[in-house]
Short mmCIF file of C-alpha atoms in Angstrom, two decimals:
data_model
loop_
_atom_site.label_atom_id
_atom_site.label_comp_id
_atom_site.label_asym_id
_atom_site.label_seq_id
_atom_site.Cartn_x
_atom_site.Cartn_y
_atom_site.Cartn_z
CA MET A 315 17.08 1.66 6.23
CA ASP A 316 18.19 1.44 2.61
CA GLY A 317 17.43 -1.45 0.31
CA GLU A 318 16.12 -4.88 1.22
CA PHE A 319 17.52 -6.81 4.16
CA GLN A 320 19.16 -10.07 3.19
CA LEU A 321 21.03 -12.84 4.92
CA GLY A 322 24.36 -11.32 5.85
CA ASP A 323 23.13 -7.72 6.21
CA ASP A 324 24.02 -6.17 9.54
CA LEU A 325 21.02 -4.29 10.87
CA ARG A 326 21.85 -4.47 14.57
CA GLY A 327 20.14 -1.66 16.44
CA ARG A 328 17.22 -1.63 14.00
CA ARG A 329 13.70 -2.98 14.59
CA ILE A 330 11.69 -4.81 11.93
CA VAL A 331 8.03 -5.77 12.21
CA VAL A 332 7.13 -8.75 10.03
CA ALA A 333 3.55 -9.44 8.95
CA MET A 334 3.26 -13.17 9.66
CA SER A 335 0.33 -15.07 8.12
CA GLY A 336 1.53 -18.53 9.15
CA GLY A 337 2.67 -19.49 5.65
CA VAL A 338 6.15 -20.27 4.42
CA ASP A 339 6.67 -16.89 2.71
CA SER A 340 6.15 -14.62 5.70
CA SER A 341 7.95 -17.13 7.94
CA VAL A 342 11.06 -16.87 5.75
CA VAL A 343 10.83 -13.07 5.87
CA ALA A 344 10.91 -13.34 9.67
CA ALA A 345 13.94 -15.64 9.45
CA LEU A 346 15.75 -13.20 7.15
CA ALA A 347 14.95 -10.29 9.46
CA LYS A 348 16.27 -12.18 12.48
CA ALA A 349 19.42 -13.20 10.59
CA SER A 350 20.11 -9.54 9.74
CA GLY A 351 20.72 -8.79 13.40
CA ALA A 352 17.70 -6.50 13.73
CA GLU A 353 15.26 -6.85 16.59
CA THR A 354 12.41 -8.72 14.90
CA ILE A 355 8.77 -8.69 15.96
CA GLY A 356 6.15 -10.87 14.30
CA VAL A 357 2.60 -9.58 14.01
CA THR A 358 -0.39 -11.66 12.95
CA LEU A 359 -3.87 -10.29 12.30
CA GLN A 360 -6.65 -12.68 13.24
CA LEU A 361 -9.22 -12.24 10.48
CA TYR A 362 -11.60 -15.11 11.25
CA ASP A 363 -13.29 -16.59 14.26
CA HIS A 364 -10.46 -18.49 15.93
CA GLY A 365 -12.49 -21.60 16.68
CA ALA A 366 -14.46 -21.94 13.44
CA ALA A 367 -11.50 -21.17 11.22
CA VAL A 368 -9.25 -23.92 12.60
CA LYS A 369 -10.90 -26.47 10.33
CA ARG A 370 -10.82 -24.32 7.19
CA ALA A 371 -8.00 -25.68 5.08
CA GLY A 372 -6.49 -23.04 2.84
CA ALA A 373 -7.68 -20.06 4.86
CA CYS A 374 -4.99 -17.60 5.93
CA CYS A 375 -4.89 -15.63 9.16
CA ALA A 376 -7.16 -18.22 10.80
CA GLY A 377 -6.73 -20.66 13.69
CA GLN A 378 -4.13 -23.12 12.42
CA ASP A 379 -2.18 -20.42 10.62
CA ILE A 380 -1.97 -18.37 13.80
CA ARG A 381 -0.58 -21.39 15.60
CA ASP A 382 1.93 -21.95 12.78
CA ALA A 383 3.07 -18.32 12.95
CA ARG A 384 3.51 -18.58 16.70
CA ALA A 385 5.51 -21.80 16.31
CA VAL A 386 7.82 -20.12 13.77
CA ALA A 387 8.32 -17.16 16.07
CA ASP A 388 9.19 -19.51 18.93
CA ARG A 389 11.64 -21.38 16.70
CA LEU A 390 13.33 -18.12 15.67
CA GLY A 391 13.26 -16.69 19.18
CA ILE A 392 11.35 -13.53 18.27
CA ALA A 393 8.38 -11.78 19.86
CA HIS A 394 4.99 -12.50 18.32
CA TYR A 395 1.71 -10.68 18.77
CA VAL A 396 -1.80 -11.48 17.52
CA PHE A 397 -4.35 -8.71 16.97
CA ASP A 398 -8.06 -9.33 16.46
CA TYR A 399 -9.18 -7.61 13.24
CA GLU A 400 -12.09 -9.92 12.45
CA SER A 401 -14.79 -7.24 12.44
CA ARG A 402 -12.63 -4.82 10.40
CA PHE A 403 -11.92 -7.53 7.82
CA ARG A 404 -15.57 -8.57 7.68
CA ASP A 405 -16.82 -5.02 7.16
CA GLY A 406 -14.04 -3.76 4.89
CA VAL A 407 -13.28 -6.80 2.74
CA ILE A 408 -15.90 -9.55 2.92
CA ALA A 409 -18.91 -7.21 2.85
CA ASP A 410 -17.38 -5.25 -0.05
CA PHE A 411 -16.84 -8.54 -1.91
CA ALA A 412 -20.55 -9.40 -1.61
CA ASP A 413 -21.62 -5.85 -2.48
CA GLU A 414 -19.59 -5.90 -5.70
CA TYR A 415 -21.22 -9.14 -6.85
CA ALA A 416 -24.63 -7.67 -6.00
CA ARG A 417 -23.78 -4.73 -8.31
CA GLY A 418 -22.86 -7.07 -11.16
CA ARG A 419 -19.14 -6.33 -10.80
CA THR A 420 -16.09 -8.56 -10.30
CA PRO A 421 -14.32 -7.75 -7.02
CA ILE A 422 -10.66 -8.09 -6.05
CA PRO A 423 -10.72 -8.59 -2.27
CA CYS A 424 -6.92 -8.99 -2.04
CA VAL A 425 -6.45 -5.37 -3.10
CA ARG A 426 -9.06 -4.16 -0.62
CA CYS A 427 -7.33 -6.14 2.12
CA ASN A 428 -3.94 -4.65 1.23
CA GLN A 429 -5.44 -1.15 1.11
CA GLY A 430 -7.06 -1.49 4.50
CA VAL A 431 -6.34 -4.17 7.05
CA LYS A 432 -2.91 -5.31 5.91
CA PHE A 433 -1.18 -2.05 5.11
CA THR A 434 -3.13 0.74 6.80
CA ASP A 435 -3.72 -1.08 10.10
CA LEU A 436 -0.46 -3.01 10.14
CA PHE A 437 1.37 0.26 9.43
CA GLY A 438 -0.17 1.78 12.51
CA ILE A 439 0.82 -1.23 14.62
CA ALA A 440 4.38 -1.27 13.26
CA ARG A 441 4.89 2.42 13.91
CA GLU A 442 3.45 2.15 17.41
CA LEU A 443 6.00 -0.59 18.04
CA GLY A 444 8.77 1.77 16.92
CA ALA A 445 9.75 -0.29 13.88
CA ASP A 446 12.11 1.04 11.21
CA CYS A 447 10.14 -0.83 8.56
CA LEU A 448 7.30 -3.29 7.96
CA ALA A 449 8.28 -6.41 6.02
CA THR A 450 5.87 -8.73 4.19
CA GLY A 451 6.06 -11.92 2.14
CA HIS A 452 4.66 -10.40 -1.05
CA TYR A 453 6.43 -11.34 -4.28
CA VAL A 454 7.28 -7.85 -5.52
CA GLN A 455 10.47 -5.80 -5.50
CA ARG A 456 11.14 -2.46 -3.88
CA VAL A 457 13.86 -0.68 -5.82
CA VAL A 458 15.48 2.61 -4.84
CA GLY A 459 15.62 4.73 -8.00
CA ALA A 460 18.27 7.16 -9.19
CA GLY A 461 16.60 10.01 -7.31
CA GLY A 462 16.59 8.08 -4.05
CA GLN A 463 12.84 7.39 -4.16
CA ALA A 464 11.48 3.91 -3.61
CA GLU A 465 9.86 2.28 -6.64
CA LEU A 466 7.62 -0.79 -6.89
CA HIS A 467 8.76 -3.41 -9.41
CA ARG A 468 7.52 -6.81 -10.46
CA ALA A 469 9.01 -9.93 -8.88
CA ILE A 470 11.72 -11.74 -10.83
CA ASP A 471 9.47 -14.80 -11.06
CA PRO A 472 6.50 -13.85 -13.29
CA ALA A 473 4.49 -16.83 -12.02
CA ARG A 474 4.73 -15.48 -8.44
CA ASP A 475 4.50 -11.75 -9.13
CA GLN A 476 1.89 -10.01 -6.94
CA SER A 477 2.37 -6.44 -8.13
CA TYR A 478 -1.15 -6.29 -9.61
CA PHE A 479 -2.57 -6.57 -6.10
CA LEU A 480 -0.37 -3.76 -4.75
CA PHE A 481 -1.17 -0.99 -7.23
CA ALA A 482 -2.94 1.00 -4.49
CA THR A 483 0.23 1.22 -2.37
CA THR A 484 1.06 4.85 -1.56
CA GLN A 485 4.52 6.38 -1.74
CA ASP A 486 4.54 6.80 2.05
CA GLN A 487 3.76 3.11 2.47
CA LEU A 488 6.34 2.07 -0.11
CA ASP A 489 9.02 4.08 1.70
CA TYR A 490 8.30 2.07 4.87
CA LEU A 491 7.73 -1.38 3.35
CA ARG A 492 10.26 -4.12 2.58
CA PHE A 493 9.68 -7.13 0.29
CA PRO A 494 12.66 -9.49 0.73
CA LEU A 495 11.21 -12.29 -1.41
CA GLY A 496 10.72 -10.37 -4.66
CA GLY A 497 14.11 -11.38 -5.99
CA MET A 498 13.80 -15.08 -5.13
CA PRO A 499 12.20 -18.12 -6.76
CA LYS A 500 9.86 -20.12 -4.55
CA ALA A 501 12.28 -23.06 -4.35
CA GLN A 502 14.86 -20.81 -2.69
CA VAL A 503 12.28 -19.57 -0.18
CA ARG A 504 11.39 -23.12 0.82
CA ALA A 505 15.08 -24.02 1.07
CA ILE A 506 15.67 -21.13 3.49
CA ALA A 507 12.71 -22.31 5.57
CA ALA A 508 14.14 -25.84 5.70
CA ASP A 509 17.63 -24.58 6.58
CA ASN A 510 16.10 -22.71 9.52
CA GLY A 511 14.20 -25.78 10.70
CA LEU A 512 10.80 -24.20 10.14
CA ALA A 513 7.93 -26.71 10.16
CA VAL A 514 6.11 -24.69 7.47
CA ALA A 515 8.87 -25.28 4.90
CA MET A 516 6.66 -27.53 2.76
CA LYS A 517 3.31 -26.06 3.78
CA PRO A 518 1.06 -25.71 0.69
CA ASP A 519 0.35 -22.22 -0.61
CA SER A 520 -3.08 -20.73 0.05
CA GLN A 521 -5.48 -21.26 -2.83
CA ASP A 522 -8.29 -19.03 -4.12
CA ILE A 523 -9.55 -16.17 -1.98
CA CYS A 524 -8.48 -16.69 1.63
CA PHE A 525 -11.96 -16.38 3.15
CA VAL A 526 -13.48 -18.71 0.52
CA PRO A 527 -11.10 -21.69 0.79
CA ASP A 528 -13.62 -24.10 -0.74
CA GLY A 529 -13.97 -21.90 -3.85
CA ASP A 530 -17.72 -21.42 -3.35
CA TYR A 531 -17.83 -17.66 -3.99
CA ALA A 532 -21.54 -17.73 -4.79
CA GLY A 533 -22.30 -19.34 -1.45
CA ILE A 534 -20.83 -16.54 0.63
CA VAL A 535 -22.33 -13.85 -1.62
CA LYS A 536 -25.82 -15.35 -1.39
CA ARG A 537 -25.49 -15.69 2.36
CA LEU A 538 -24.60 -12.02 2.80
CA ARG A 539 -26.73 -10.59 -0.05
CA PRO A 540 -29.76 -12.92 -0.44
CA GLU A 541 -31.10 -10.91 -3.39
CA THR A 542 -28.24 -12.27 -5.51
CA ALA A 543 -29.83 -15.74 -5.25
CA GLU A 544 -33.06 -14.68 -6.94
CA PRO A 545 -33.56 -16.38 -10.33
CA GLY A 546 -33.79 -14.45 -13.58
CA ASP A 547 -33.37 -14.56 -17.32
CA ILE A 548 -30.33 -15.23 -19.44
CA VAL A 549 -30.73 -13.18 -22.60
CA ASP A 550 -28.76 -12.65 -25.80
CA LEU A 551 -27.40 -9.29 -26.96
CA ASP A 552 -30.78 -8.36 -28.43
CA GLY A 553 -32.65 -9.19 -25.23
CA ARG A 554 -34.13 -12.50 -26.42
CA VAL A 555 -34.53 -14.97 -23.56
CA LEU A 556 -32.19 -17.94 -23.86
CA GLY A 557 -32.83 -19.56 -20.51
CA ARG A 558 -32.98 -19.04 -16.75
CA HIS A 559 -30.34 -18.70 -14.05
CA ARG A 560 -30.20 -19.43 -10.30
CA GLY A 561 -28.99 -16.00 -9.22
CA ILE A 562 -26.48 -13.38 -10.41
CA ALA A 563 -24.09 -14.44 -7.63
CA HIS A 564 -23.02 -17.29 -9.92
CA PHE A 565 -21.81 -15.06 -12.80
CA THR A 566 -19.02 -12.67 -13.73
CA VAL A 567 -18.03 -11.10 -17.06
CA GLY A 568 -16.10 -13.45 -19.34
CA GLN A 569 -17.45 -16.59 -17.70
CA ARG A 570 -18.44 -19.51 -19.90
CA LYS A 571 -19.06 -22.32 -17.45
CA GLY A 572 -22.47 -22.43 -15.79
CA LEU A 573 -24.65 -20.87 -18.48
CA GLU A 574 -26.00 -24.31 -19.41
CA ILE A 575 -27.72 -23.20 -22.61
CA GLY A 576 -27.86 -25.62 -25.52
CA GLY A 577 -28.57 -25.05 -29.18
CA SER A 578 -26.32 -22.04 -29.68
CA PRO A 579 -24.27 -22.08 -32.91
CA TYR A 580 -21.25 -20.71 -30.97
CA PRO A 581 -19.93 -20.86 -27.39
CA LEU A 582 -21.66 -18.38 -25.09
CA TYR A 583 -19.94 -16.14 -22.56
CA VAL A 584 -21.24 -13.75 -19.91
CA VAL A 585 -21.00 -10.32 -21.54
CA ARG A 586 -22.50 -8.34 -18.65
CA VAL A 587 -24.61 -8.74 -15.53
CA GLU A 588 -27.65 -6.47 -15.00
CA PRO A 589 -28.51 -6.78 -11.29
CA GLU A 590 -31.54 -4.46 -11.29
CA ALA A 591 -33.28 -6.69 -13.82
CA ARG A 592 -31.74 -9.88 -12.37
CA ARG A 593 -30.55 -10.53 -15.92
CA VAL A 594 -27.42 -12.12 -17.35
CA VAL A 595 -26.50 -11.10 -20.90
CA ALA A 596 -24.67 -13.76 -22.93
CA GLY A 597 -23.02 -13.61 -26.33
CA PRO A 598 -20.12 -14.81 -28.48
CA ARG A 599 -16.51 -14.22 -27.45
CA ALA A 600 -16.31 -11.31 -29.90
CA ALA A 601 -18.79 -9.45 -27.69
CA LEU A 602 -16.23 -9.43 -24.89
CA ALA A 603 -13.77 -7.33 -26.91
CA VAL A 604 -13.10 -4.02 -25.17
CA ALA A 605 -11.44 -1.00 -26.77
CA ALA A 606 -11.23 1.19 -23.66
CA ALA A 607 -12.25 1.39 -20.03
CA ARG A 608 -13.04 4.25 -17.69
CA VAL A 609 -10.86 4.08 -14.60
CA GLU A 610 -11.68 5.70 -11.26
CA ASP A 611 -9.85 6.23 -7.95
CA MET A 612 -6.47 6.26 -9.66
CA ASN A 613 -3.35 5.82 -7.54
CA TRP A 614 -0.07 6.89 -9.15
CA ILE A 615 3.24 5.99 -7.53
CA GLY A 616 5.76 7.28 -10.03
CA GLY A 617 6.81 7.68 -13.60
CA ASP A 618 5.47 9.52 -16.63
CA HIS A 619 2.04 8.49 -17.93
CA ALA A 620 1.92 10.81 -20.95
CA GLY A 621 3.06 8.22 -23.49
CA PRO A 622 2.47 4.54 -24.24
CA LEU A 623 2.23 2.23 -21.23
CA MET A 624 1.68 -1.42 -20.52
CA ALA A 625 -1.63 -2.20 -18.83
CA LYS A 626 -2.76 -5.30 -16.99
CA VAL A 627 -6.52 -5.75 -16.57
CA ARG A 628 -6.67 -9.06 -14.66
CA SER A 629 -4.32 -10.62 -12.15
CA MET A 630 -3.47 -13.52 -14.49
CA ALA A 631 -3.37 -11.44 -17.69
CA LYS A 632 -0.20 -10.30 -19.44
CA PRO A 633 0.42 -6.53 -19.63
CA VAL A 634 -0.59 -5.14 -23.02
CA PRO A 635 0.21 -1.85 -24.83
CA ALA A 636 -2.17 0.97 -23.88
CA TRP A 637 -2.28 4.68 -23.15
CA LEU A 638 -4.20 6.98 -20.84
CA ASP A 639 -6.71 9.46 -22.25
CA GLY A 640 -8.00 11.42 -19.30
CA ASP A 641 -9.74 8.91 -17.05
CA ARG A 642 -9.83 6.27 -19.78
CA VAL A 643 -7.31 3.62 -20.65
CA ARG A 644 -7.30 2.79 -24.36
CA PHE A 645 -5.88 -0.51 -25.55
CA ALA A 646 -3.75 -0.85 -28.66
CA THR A 647 -5.70 -4.00 -29.55
CA PRO A 648 -8.99 -5.21 -28.06
CA GLU A 649 -8.84 -6.80 -24.63
CA TYR A 650 -11.21 -9.60 -23.60
CA GLY A 651 -13.03 -10.27 -20.36
CA VAL A 652 -12.48 -6.78 -18.92
CA SER A 653 -14.94 -6.37 -16.07
CA PRO A 654 -16.06 -3.43 -13.93
CA GLY A 655 -14.80 -3.98 -10.40
CA GLN A 656 -11.44 -5.27 -11.54
CA ALA A 657 -8.36 -3.04 -11.74
CA THR A 658 -6.16 -1.71 -14.50
CA VAL A 659 -2.54 -1.60 -13.40
CA PHE A 660 0.07 0.30 -15.41
CA TYR A 661 3.70 -0.64 -15.97
CA ALA A 662 6.80 0.84 -17.56
CA GLY A 663 8.99 -2.19 -18.08
CA GLU A 664 9.20 -3.89 -14.68
CA ARG A 665 8.14 -0.81 -12.73
CA VAL A 666 4.60 -0.41 -11.41
CA LEU A 667 3.40 3.11 -12.17
CA GLY A 668 0.00 2.86 -10.51
CA GLY A 669 -3.53 1.87 -11.39
CA GLY A 670 -7.22 2.33 -10.78
CA TRP A 671 -10.57 0.58 -10.63
CA ILE A 672 -12.46 -0.22 -13.83
CA ALA A 673 -15.82 1.56 -13.66
CA GLU A 674 -17.16 0.83 -17.16
CA THR A 675 -15.97 -0.49 -20.50
CA GLU A 676 -16.31 0.48 -24.15
CA ALA A 677 -17.01 -2.34 -26.60
CA ALA A 678 -14.51 -2.70 -29.43
CA LEU A 679 -17.18 -3.55 -31.98
CA GLN A 680 -20.87 -4.10 -32.38
CA VAL A 681 -21.89 -7.76 -32.53
CA ALA A 682 -25.12 -8.65 -34.26
#
C-alpha cells in the first residue's frame, strides 16, 4: 500500500485498522479510510477504568471517548473493537511517569505510550486482524523517499506537528503506519468530520497529559511515589538555603513558578532537582544554559548524522543547529531548560532522523 490514503483513493480489497481514540482526528482518519473503499476496522484501547473515567473531561481512551468512537464507527458503518489495556498503560506509562519525577527528571509519557501501548500493542492487534496498514490521527507525514523507503516528516502545520513524540518509531513500524492528517490544517479536518455527519466534529482537543486532565501532575506523582511529597530545602548554586519546598514532585528543570522565594535580586529558576537529598537547586536563568547533553537509547530512522543537524529538546521548542559527538549532542549556541528525562530529536529539514533520551547535561558556563 503506497503513500497515504486520501478521499478518492481506490483501496478496495485492502484492510485498514484505524486507532480510534474518540476524538475528531482519529474519527476523520476512519472516515477517510472508509471513503477509500478499503475494509475499515476501528480499534480503541481502553486505558482507564471505564466507570471512573467517564467523568474525566479531557482524558482520552476513557469512558466517554470510547462511546464517541463507537458512535463514529456506527455512523460510518465500520466494525469497532475495544481492548482493555488499563494495566499495561498503568505499568508502562503512568508508573514510569511517577518514577521519572522521583528521580528528579522530566518525563514525556506520550513517547512512552507511543513506544509501547499505542504502536507495539496496536501493531500486534492490526496484524492479527490481517490489516494492510495501521492508521492514526497523528499530525506527521509519512513520505516515501527516492529509494522507496518510508521517511517520517513534520506536519505541514507547525502548530500541530507531533513528530517530536514519534522519534522512537522504528523503520518496521513506519513501513506499516499511515498518517493521513499530516498534510492538513485542523480546520480541514473538522470540515471533513462535519461533512460526514460526525458528532465529534467540534469536540475540543485533549489538553495536557491524557491521564492528568486536571493538570495536577504533582498529585498523581505523590499518590504513586509518596516520597516525592517529603519537604526539603531550596538552595542556591553554592548550597546556601533559600527556603523550603513541599516535595520534589512539584518541580522540574526550567520552572520558575512555585519557588515562592522573595528577596532575590534576579528571577529564580529550578536549575536541577536532587531527589536523594530532597533538594531543589535554584539560580538565575543563565544557570540554565546548556552547551551539550548526553543522549542514551538512540533510535535512528534514516539519514546521515555525520554533519550539522537541527535538534529539538522540548516538544514546544524550535529546532536549533547542533551536531552529534559520539553519544553527545552539542548545540551551536546554548540551549535553556534542557532536562534529563526529556528527548532530543534530530531533523534534516522537515525529515525526522531520530532521537534519544537526555541522560545528563553540560552547563554552558559557570555562574557565580
